[in-house]
Amino acid sequence: MKIQQNAINILERTSNFLKSGVIKQQPAWYKVVGSIPPQVDLTRKAAVNQQNTTNFVSQPSTFKTRVNPRTIKNKLYRSQKLEFVEDELRALFYDQHPWERANPKLVVENANDIELFKLDWSNIRQLTKPFDGENVVQRTLYLVQNENLSILEAYDKARFEYYQVKMQLEAEDSISKEEATMYGAQFKESALEYGFQKEQEVIDQWKEEAEQQTELLQNKAAGVNNLEKDST
Amino acid sequence: MLRASCKVFTRRQSTSLLPQFKIKDLEFLRDKGITGLYSSKGLNNVWYDKADYCRENLNQLLQQSVNKNALLSCFLNKSLDKGSIHLSDTSDSIDRLNQLISTAAQSCEGSESFTVDHEIYNLSTQLYNHHFAMSSLNSGGNESNRVYKPDASELLKTHPNTDVSISLSHDAQLLKQIKSSFGSLEQLKTLLINSSLAIKGNGFTWLIALFSKSDSKLFLDDLYVVNSYNNGTPSDRLKNGQLDDFRAFIKEGNSNSEFVKDYHQNDSFDFVPLLAINASPYAYLSDYGVFGKRVYLENVWNCINWPTVASRWPKEA
């Protein structure tokens, strides 16, 4: 439906009609509407979008409450940069042994918290803590404090102890499995492998059907081409 | 067969068909033990009592067996085919025991149920394993070893394996081969000890040389560290138990039989055991306690008689 603008310029149109003699007499509302003209444009217009849609930048939904430390001029009010030697050791260890990050880890809250139990780092292995790079860090600090070694010597010592325990644990893993197999245990596929198997069955079925259909389509196309050739 | 024998035999005095299985160096140590490794009680547990037990029960079972004649002929015949395991150990009785193992394995082959022959096979391999492990040890022991029962904190300790040395000359073939197979003595020690430490039940850890055969000459393939569990032996011909398991496995439609066929017919390899370590709990419990397996294994390493181990290298190679 066409947008109706007529109601708003009623005064203008009536004046024109009066001038040209279409209407002889002024309507009763003429002076009233003349003194109080309709000011609202009744047509609905689409709101103009302020944002540039081609270069859209999302606005942050939260406000920054923290003051940028660089803008604070007085040093006293600046937050301290926290530096721990543990962080450096941890970074060094995981930089040298990136695959140690791939070890399965329990991500339950507090599960890896070394302060849950009072741990004695006179040995690198702990009863209550999973064995990982953190052991090397803590053991290094223990060696520095108790055996009067320099930090790099202590780190090397802890590192070699780590290797040793790791080798032992890996041997234990594989040999336990071997021993169980020799005693007659049979390890069936895992839930993940089972899932893959089921998926593969469907994919195989699909592939078979797809091949049939492709063949059918190709035959059809060939048939049509032959017909066209025959007709010409 | 790898499964444990769970049958208990009543001991009966009978005229023995079997020779005594003695180890020359250990003959007079029953009351003394081995310095730095076993007390007399520990040595009795791990060798004398074990050997007596196996021998007595073998005696009885040999008479019950259907294949009695074939089995006994291993001990009666004068000429002896040396069988699959090369033993430079000159002990004649052990060569004959070895023959018994092969014969028992052959007579077990194909039988579905557990027979007397299986039991004979189990006992003879058990005896063979113990004999092999004990004869690898230095009867003089090692004075610097300490025999003690550590507490639970031992489980968390680490033992650095640095500067390991053995009593072999530098140009010995075995030492060279160890270095090319494992990298270094330290690595061999770590692997041996970790392997036997990980055995939870009864078992042995072996150092094995694998040779490929051609024209009655042996060519070394590589050295390996292998575990055997319960009464298993690391020989390539005696795969009766494994084959039985495999057959059951295939019956369920799990695998193709081609592999087993190849495996069975493949006779071009020869496994030569060089060293065995007894990792069973009874080998260390009485002297080292529940937590002492690691200490025990370290002590065993220091007591290995390396010249004997080197002498097991086959002469054809």
XYZ file of C-alpha atoms in Angstrom:
549
model
C 0.000 0.000 0.000
C 1.249 3.399 -0.830
C 2.235 5.524 2.128
C -0.471 8.134 2.792
C 0.984 11.658 3.024
C -2.278 13.488 2.267
C -3.454 13.932 5.850
C -0.457 16.124 6.709
C -0.621 18.651 3.836
C -4.400 19.014 4.119
C -4.061 22.781 4.864
C -1.833 23.368 1.803
C -4.143 21.479 -0.499
C -7.308 23.205 0.838
C -5.668 26.647 0.280
C -4.887 25.661 -3.319
C -8.466 24.517 -3.823
C -9.767 27.827 -2.393
C -7.485 29.899 -4.688
C -8.463 27.989 -7.759
C -12.161 28.157 -6.834
C -12.736 24.399 -6.427
C -14.009 25.107 -2.918
C -15.960 28.302 -2.437
C -16.215 28.448 1.327
C -13.543 28.036 3.984
C -14.086 24.781 5.993
C -14.844 25.285 9.702
C -11.495 23.719 10.764
C -9.438 25.848 8.296
C -8.331 28.596 10.700
C -7.770 26.213 13.601
C -5.553 23.902 11.596
C -3.902 26.968 10.094
C -2.917 28.231 13.527
C -1.942 24.784 14.881
C -0.551 22.821 11.892
C 0.091 19.082 12.227
C 3.721 18.809 13.139
C 4.255 15.045 13.207
C 5.192 13.197 10.099
C 3.038 10.122 10.447
C 4.982 7.972 8.005
C 7.237 5.448 9.592
C 10.808 5.652 8.466
C 13.513 3.008 8.980
C 15.903 4.021 11.740
C 19.210 5.130 10.308
C 21.925 2.666 11.289
C 24.790 4.493 12.892
C 27.252 1.681 12.502
C 29.345 1.166 9.480
C 28.269 -2.278 8.387
C 31.175 -2.870 6.053
C 33.792 -2.209 8.749
C 32.063 -3.586 11.769
C 33.995 -3.354 15.032
C 32.385 -4.980 18.021
C 31.967 -2.723 20.980
C 33.239 -4.069 24.281
C 30.289 -4.945 26.448
C 32.167 -4.301 29.650
C 33.947 -1.232 30.825
C 37.555 -1.358 31.876
C 37.731 -0.558 35.538
C 41.437 -1.162 35.897
C 43.634 1.817 35.387
C 46.297 1.347 32.797
C 49.482 1.277 34.866
C 51.350 3.234 32.184
C 49.060 6.170 32.669
C 49.784 6.351 36.385
C 52.576 8.775 36.922
C 53.305 8.105 40.558
C 55.325 4.887 40.937
C 53.888 4.310 44.361
C 50.473 3.584 42.948
C 51.616 1.263 40.207
C 50.954 -2.491 40.707
C 54.087 -4.521 41.202
C 55.286 -6.949 38.549
C 55.341 -10.315 40.337
C 58.454 -12.301 39.509
C 59.055 -15.808 40.781
C 61.971 -18.078 40.053
C 59.485 -20.958 39.833
C 57.919 -19.365 36.787
C 61.249 -19.141 35.044
C 62.107 -22.750 35.857
C 58.703 -23.919 34.734
C 59.031 -22.018 31.474
C 62.526 -23.412 30.933
C 61.450 -26.987 31.610
C 58.424 -26.903 29.354
C 60.408 -25.099 26.696
C 62.976 -27.894 26.700
C 60.381 -30.662 27.019
C 57.332 -29.431 25.121
C 55.823 -32.919 24.910
C 55.552 -33.127 28.675
C 52.567 -30.851 28.234
C 50.853 -33.658 26.346
C 50.639 -35.850 29.424
C 47.067 -36.453 30.478
C 46.169 -34.206 33.348
C 43.339 -34.133 35.823
C 41.625 -30.777 35.521
C 39.436 -30.998 38.588
C 39.736 -27.823 40.593
C 42.582 -28.028 43.119
C 43.629 -31.440 41.882
C 47.020 -30.101 40.879
C 47.394 -27.783 43.813
C 50.716 -28.587 45.395
C 49.808 -26.806 48.571
C 46.971 -29.197 49.391
C 49.357 -31.495 51.190
C 52.559 -30.722 52.935
C 55.058 -32.219 50.551
C 58.592 -33.262 51.295
C 60.787 -32.585 48.291
C 63.748 -34.644 49.462
C 62.540 -37.034 46.761
C 61.249 -35.997 43.382
C 58.407 -38.521 43.472
C 55.402 -37.668 45.611
C 52.661 -39.896 46.855
C 49.881 -37.323 46.683
C 50.830 -35.460 43.541
C 50.758 -36.528 39.900
C 54.232 -36.722 38.399
C 54.886 -33.811 36.029
C 57.131 -30.830 35.361
C 56.097 -29.148 38.588
C 58.032 -31.856 40.442
C 61.220 -30.721 38.720
C 60.570 -27.097 39.710
C 59.936 -27.859 43.355
C 62.773 -30.348 43.592
C 65.156 -27.786 42.095
C 64.187 -25.253 44.738
C 64.628 -27.853 47.463
C 68.105 -28.729 46.173
C 69.097 -25.074 46.025
C 67.997 -24.502 49.595
C 69.205 -27.738 51.163
C 72.141 -29.042 49.173
C 73.910 -25.793 48.419
C 73.824 -26.224 44.659
C 73.633 -23.416 42.149
C 70.246 -23.127 40.520
C 71.373 -24.596 37.195
C 73.160 -27.516 38.840
C 70.092 -28.196 40.929
C 67.863 -27.967 37.871
C 70.048 -30.452 35.993
C 70.019 -32.856 38.915
C 66.251 -32.647 39.260
C 65.868 -33.046 35.509
C 67.888 -36.283 35.443
C 65.901 -37.624 38.355
C 62.776 -36.780 36.411
C 64.021 -38.740 33.398
C 64.731 -41.712 35.588
C 61.319 -41.820 37.189
C 59.713 -41.244 33.813
C 61.533 -44.212 32.301
C 60.463 -46.359 35.211
C 56.833 -45.299 34.917
C 56.774 -45.920 31.186
C 58.291 -49.379 31.619
C 55.691 -50.099 34.289
C 52.870 -49.075 31.965
C 53.866 -51.246 29.058
C 54.967 -54.232 31.121
C 51.791 -54.295 33.211
C 49.848 -54.521 29.985
C 52.125 -57.211 28.615
C 51.917 -59.221 31.831
C 48.126 -59.015 31.910
C 47.989 -60.109 28.259
C 50.213 -63.065 29.012
C 47.888 -64.105 31.821
C 44.993 -64.099 29.359
C 43.565 -60.599 29.560
C 42.114 -59.293 26.344
C 41.858 -55.587 25.853
C 38.793 -54.738 23.814
C 38.519 -51.508 21.865
C 37.952 -48.313 23.802
C 34.752 -46.268 23.654
C 36.437 -43.904 21.206
C 37.531 -46.718 18.913
C 34.048 -48.216 19.095
C 32.601 -44.873 18.026
C 35.008 -44.669 15.078
C 34.090 -48.180 14.034
C 30.374 -47.402 13.997
C 31.026 -44.210 12.084
C 33.164 -46.035 9.553
C 30.383 -48.566 8.897
C 28.041 -45.755 7.920
C 30.708 -44.066 5.799
C 31.460 -47.302 3.983
C 27.788 -47.826 3.238
C 27.497 -44.255 1.980
C 30.536 -44.672 -0.244
C 29.096 -47.789 -1.839
C 25.790 -46.078 -2.572
C 27.514 -42.949 -3.840
C 29.608 -44.966 -6.252
C 26.530 -46.719 -7.596
C 24.726 -43.450 -8.067
C 27.679 -41.813 -9.794
C 27.887 -44.728 -12.169
C 24.185 -44.472 -12.846
C 24.451 -40.749 -13.558
C 27.408 -41.219 -15.862
C 25.575 -43.940 -17.779
C 22.549 -41.740 -18.104
C 24.644 -38.829 -19.398
C 26.412 -41.103 -21.849
C 23.038 -42.444 -22.997
C 21.701 -38.930 -23.640
C 24.842 -37.956 -25.581
C 24.568 -41.036 -27.754
C 20.931 -40.307 -28.487
C 21.815 -36.740 -29.524
C 24.558 -38.004 -31.807
C 22.208 -40.516 -33.364
C 19.571 -37.907 -34.050
C 21.974 -35.483 -35.811
C 52.592 -72.745 28.968
C 52.569 -69.500 30.764
C 49.829 -70.149 33.248
C 50.693 -70.892 36.826
C 50.444 -74.377 38.103
C 47.919 -74.239 40.884
C 47.871 -77.939 41.660
C 49.467 -78.902 44.938
C 51.347 -82.139 44.926
C 51.773 -84.424 47.862
C 55.383 -85.201 48.373
C 56.296 -88.838 48.238
C 59.700 -90.415 48.487
C 60.337 -92.375 45.351
C 63.239 -93.663 43.389
C 64.403 -90.726 41.350
C 64.403 -90.811 37.586
C 65.965 -87.417 37.343
C 69.517 -86.346 38.046
C 70.227 -83.695 40.652
C 70.184 -80.230 39.175
C 73.143 -78.627 40.832
C 75.022 -75.446 40.232
C 78.669 -76.056 40.859
C 79.414 -72.705 42.462
C 76.396 -72.818 44.757
C 76.807 -76.346 46.078
C 78.187 -75.492 49.479
C 76.326 -72.267 50.146
C 73.111 -73.723 51.565
C 73.974 -72.620 55.110
C 75.910 -69.474 54.231
C 73.927 -67.714 51.566
C 75.523 -65.342 49.102
C 77.371 -62.381 50.583
C 75.647 -59.151 49.693
C 72.647 -60.804 48.058
C 70.955 -63.630 49.935
C 70.861 -64.928 53.449
C 70.837 -68.707 53.734
C 67.050 -68.619 54.116
C 66.658 -66.450 51.045
C 68.929 -68.683 48.994
C 66.969 -71.737 50.098
C 63.722 -70.081 49.035
C 64.957 -69.073 45.659
C 67.040 -72.051 44.678
C 67.481 -75.188 46.825
C 63.874 -75.640 47.931
C 62.601 -74.626 44.518
C 64.839 -77.100 42.721
C 63.903 -79.904 45.126
C 60.215 -79.137 44.742
C 60.375 -79.163 40.967
C 62.459 -82.308 40.833
C 60.248 -84.291 43.203
C 57.068 -83.358 41.409
C 58.610 -83.964 38.008
C 59.574 -87.427 39.173
C 56.013 -88.264 40.070
C 54.452 -86.706 37.021
C 56.819 -88.381 34.600
C 55.496 -91.723 35.785
C 51.892 -90.651 35.336
C 52.334 -89.284 31.847
C 50.953 -91.052 28.783
C 54.103 -90.148 26.908
C 56.277 -91.458 29.694
C 58.716 -93.269 27.430
C 59.314 -90.341 25.150
C 59.790 -87.986 28.051
C 62.068 -90.254 29.989
C 64.214 -90.968 26.990
C 65.588 -87.440 27.368
C 67.366 -88.627 30.472
C 68.216 -92.138 29.346
C 69.688 -91.628 25.894
C 73.380 -91.191 25.850
C 73.686 -89.133 22.707
C 71.974 -85.827 23.029
C 70.655 -83.461 20.455
C 71.194 -80.110 22.006
C 67.742 -78.752 21.347
C 66.851 -75.214 20.597
C 68.513 -73.407 23.438
C 72.221 -73.059 23.220
C 73.757 -73.684 26.541
C 77.411 -73.129 26.859
C 76.814 -74.170 30.416
C 78.446 -77.561 30.287
C 76.088 -79.062 32.817
C 74.798 -82.228 31.171
C 71.723 -82.475 33.394
C 70.530 -79.072 32.269
C 70.939 -79.993 28.619
C 68.791 -83.004 29.303
C 66.229 -80.892 31.129
C 66.173 -78.693 28.086
C 65.462 -81.731 25.963
C 62.618 -82.609 28.323
C 61.127 -79.155 27.852
C 61.110 -79.569 24.072
C 59.616 -83.052 24.254
C 56.962 -82.026 26.743
C 56.083 -79.026 24.583
C 55.672 -81.298 21.559
C 53.456 -83.748 23.417
C 51.322 -80.883 24.777
C 50.843 -79.505 21.294
C 47.358 -80.083 19.995
C 45.831 -81.272 23.246
C 42.942 -79.054 24.202
C 42.723 -79.736 27.918
C 45.272 -79.336 30.659
C 47.196 -82.599 30.921
C 50.012 -84.059 32.973
C 52.325 -83.118 30.123
C 51.435 -79.476 30.549
C 52.334 -79.785 34.181
C 55.622 -81.422 33.284
C 56.341 -78.622 30.860
C 55.573 -76.031 33.534
C 57.776 -77.639 36.142
C 60.676 -78.238 33.814
C 60.668 -74.685 32.510
C 60.448 -73.434 36.064
C 63.460 -75.496 36.978
C 65.305 -74.369 33.880
C 64.575 -70.674 34.545
C 65.747 -70.888 38.126
C 68.856 -72.788 37.158
C 69.653 -70.227 34.503
C 69.097 -67.241 36.795
C 71.079 -68.696 39.680
C 73.992 -69.769 37.527
C 74.256 -66.202 36.198
C 75.177 -65.026 39.683
C 78.568 -64.673 41.201
C 78.670 -67.129 44.099
C 81.189 -64.955 45.892
C 78.619 -62.160 46.052
C 79.663 -58.578 46.452
C 81.084 -57.253 49.698
C 79.968 -53.678 49.090
C 76.283 -54.615 48.811
C 74.034 -54.076 51.765
C 71.212 -56.539 52.458
C 68.456 -54.823 54.429
C 64.717 -54.317 54.563
C 63.921 -50.741 53.557
C 60.706 -49.005 54.618
C 57.981 -47.560 52.421
C 59.967 -44.377 51.694
C 62.153 -46.500 49.411
C 59.352 -46.504 46.853
C 59.771 -42.771 46.229
C 63.551 -42.743 46.008
C 65.490 -42.415 42.790
C 68.716 -44.285 42.158
C 71.036 -42.599 39.710
C 72.711 -45.090 37.379
C 75.963 -43.383 36.662
C 79.414 -44.884 36.155
C 78.236 -48.452 35.800
C 81.034 -50.875 35.116
C 81.173 -54.645 34.730
C 83.962 -57.137 35.036
C 84.585 -57.712 31.344
C 87.565 -56.641 29.325
C 86.945 -53.669 27.067
C 87.373 -55.596 23.853
C 84.956 -58.369 24.861
C 82.418 -59.067 22.153
C 79.498 -58.965 24.579
C 80.445 -55.543 25.864
C 80.782 -54.172 22.340
C 77.427 -55.625 21.405
C 75.759 -54.198 24.527
C 77.049 -50.791 23.576
C 75.808 -51.012 20.011
C 72.414 -52.463 21.030
C 71.593 -50.363 24.056
C 73.927 -47.402 23.780
C 75.751 -47.923 27.037
C 75.978 -50.117 30.096
C 73.964 -47.559 32.055
C 71.128 -47.888 29.590
C 71.192 -51.662 29.771
C 71.127 -51.541 33.557
C 68.226 -49.081 33.590
C 66.253 -51.177 31.136
C 66.929 -54.455 32.942
C 66.063 -53.076 36.356
C 62.978 -51.188 35.180
C 61.708 -54.243 33.335
C 62.045 -56.577 36.277
C 60.802 -53.933 38.696
C 57.563 -53.722 36.724
C 56.769 -57.436 36.977
C 53.994 -57.762 39.539
C 53.695 -61.540 39.767
C 56.265 -64.268 39.205
C 58.634 -63.841 36.335
C 62.119 -63.450 34.981
C 63.845 -60.704 33.060
C 66.177 -61.966 30.365
C 68.949 -60.526 28.280
C 68.571 -62.232 24.939
C 70.575 -62.336 21.750
C 68.595 -62.893 18.568
C 70.495 -64.636 15.787
C 69.435 -65.294 12.242
C 70.480 -68.658 10.889
C 71.893 -69.499 7.527
C 74.056 -72.517 6.601
C 74.533 -73.544 10.244
C 76.096 -70.172 10.949
C 74.561 -67.594 13.231
C 74.447 -63.890 12.523
C 73.598 -61.566 15.345
C 70.473 -59.533 14.856
C 70.393 -57.626 18.112
C 70.301 -57.916 21.895
C 66.960 -57.591 23.663
C 65.632 -57.338 27.177
C 62.584 -59.580 27.520
C 60.317 -60.564 30.364
C 58.863 -64.006 30.862
C 55.982 -64.579 33.228
C 55.357 -67.575 35.484
C 56.778 -70.575 33.647
C 57.433 -68.968 30.306
C 60.832 -69.380 28.676
C 62.322 -67.111 26.074
C 62.912 -69.908 23.585
C 61.503 -69.698 20.088
C 60.526 -73.339 19.684
C 58.566 -73.668 22.878
C 55.574 -71.616 22.004
C 53.022 -74.183 22.927
C 51.136 -72.066 25.394
C 51.131 -69.016 23.200
C 49.924 -71.118 20.281
C 47.076 -72.542 22.334
C 46.019 -69.066 23.249
C 46.337 -68.006 19.648
C 44.148 -70.877 18.479
C 41.455 -69.878 20.955
C 41.858 -66.312 19.752
C 41.422 -67.314 16.117
C 38.470 -69.548 16.921
C 36.657 -66.438 17.992
C 37.328 -65.103 14.525
C 39.770 -62.480 15.666
C 42.752 -62.878 13.429
C 43.914 -64.476 10.221
C 45.621 -67.791 10.571
C 48.345 -66.922 8.086
C 50.297 -65.069 10.708
C 50.313 -68.002 13.106
C 51.336 -70.362 10.331
C 54.270 -68.181 9.369
C 55.246 -67.735 12.948
C 55.167 -71.452 13.553
C 57.149 -72.416 10.491
C 59.677 -69.691 10.702
C 62.779 -71.469 11.839
C 65.371 -69.020 10.667
C 65.816 -67.276 14.007
C 67.465 -68.417 17.165
C 66.999 -66.889 20.585
C 69.988 -67.262 22.862
C 69.402 -66.294 26.492
C 72.473 -64.745 28.060
C 71.292 -63.607 31.456
C 68.234 -64.064 33.640
C 67.117 -62.169 36.715
C 64.528 -63.633 39.020
C 61.942 -60.897 39.622
C 59.417 -63.010 41.523
C 58.344 -61.868 44.987
C 59.700 -64.978 46.743
C 63.152 -64.093 45.416
C 63.418 -60.974 47.577
C 60.679 -60.968 50.214
C 62.513 -62.829 52.959
C 65.703 -60.778 52.719
C 64.552 -57.386 51.452
C 60.959 -57.133 52.644
C 57.944 -55.768 50.830
C 59.556 -52.529 49.677
C 62.980 -53.902 48.856
C 62.649 -55.055 45.262
C 64.717 -52.176 43.959
C 67.499 -52.750 46.488
C 67.428 -56.445 45.635
C 67.734 -55.754 41.910
C 70.618 -53.324 42.430
C 72.360 -56.008 44.469
C 71.707 -58.624 41.796
C 73.243 -56.332 39.178
C 76.390 -56.072 41.293
C 76.514 -59.858 41.674
C 76.146 -60.838 38.014
C 78.901 -63.131 36.871
C 79.730 -61.439 33.567
C 82.347 -63.947 32.374
C 79.672 -66.665 32.640
C 77.210 -64.489 30.759
C 79.799 -63.852 28.045
C 80.573 -67.572 27.818
C 76.970 -68.222 26.789
C 77.608 -66.501 23.494
C 77.181 -69.294 20.914
C 80.350 -70.560 19.296
C 78.770 -70.720 15.849
C 78.384 -66.972 15.803
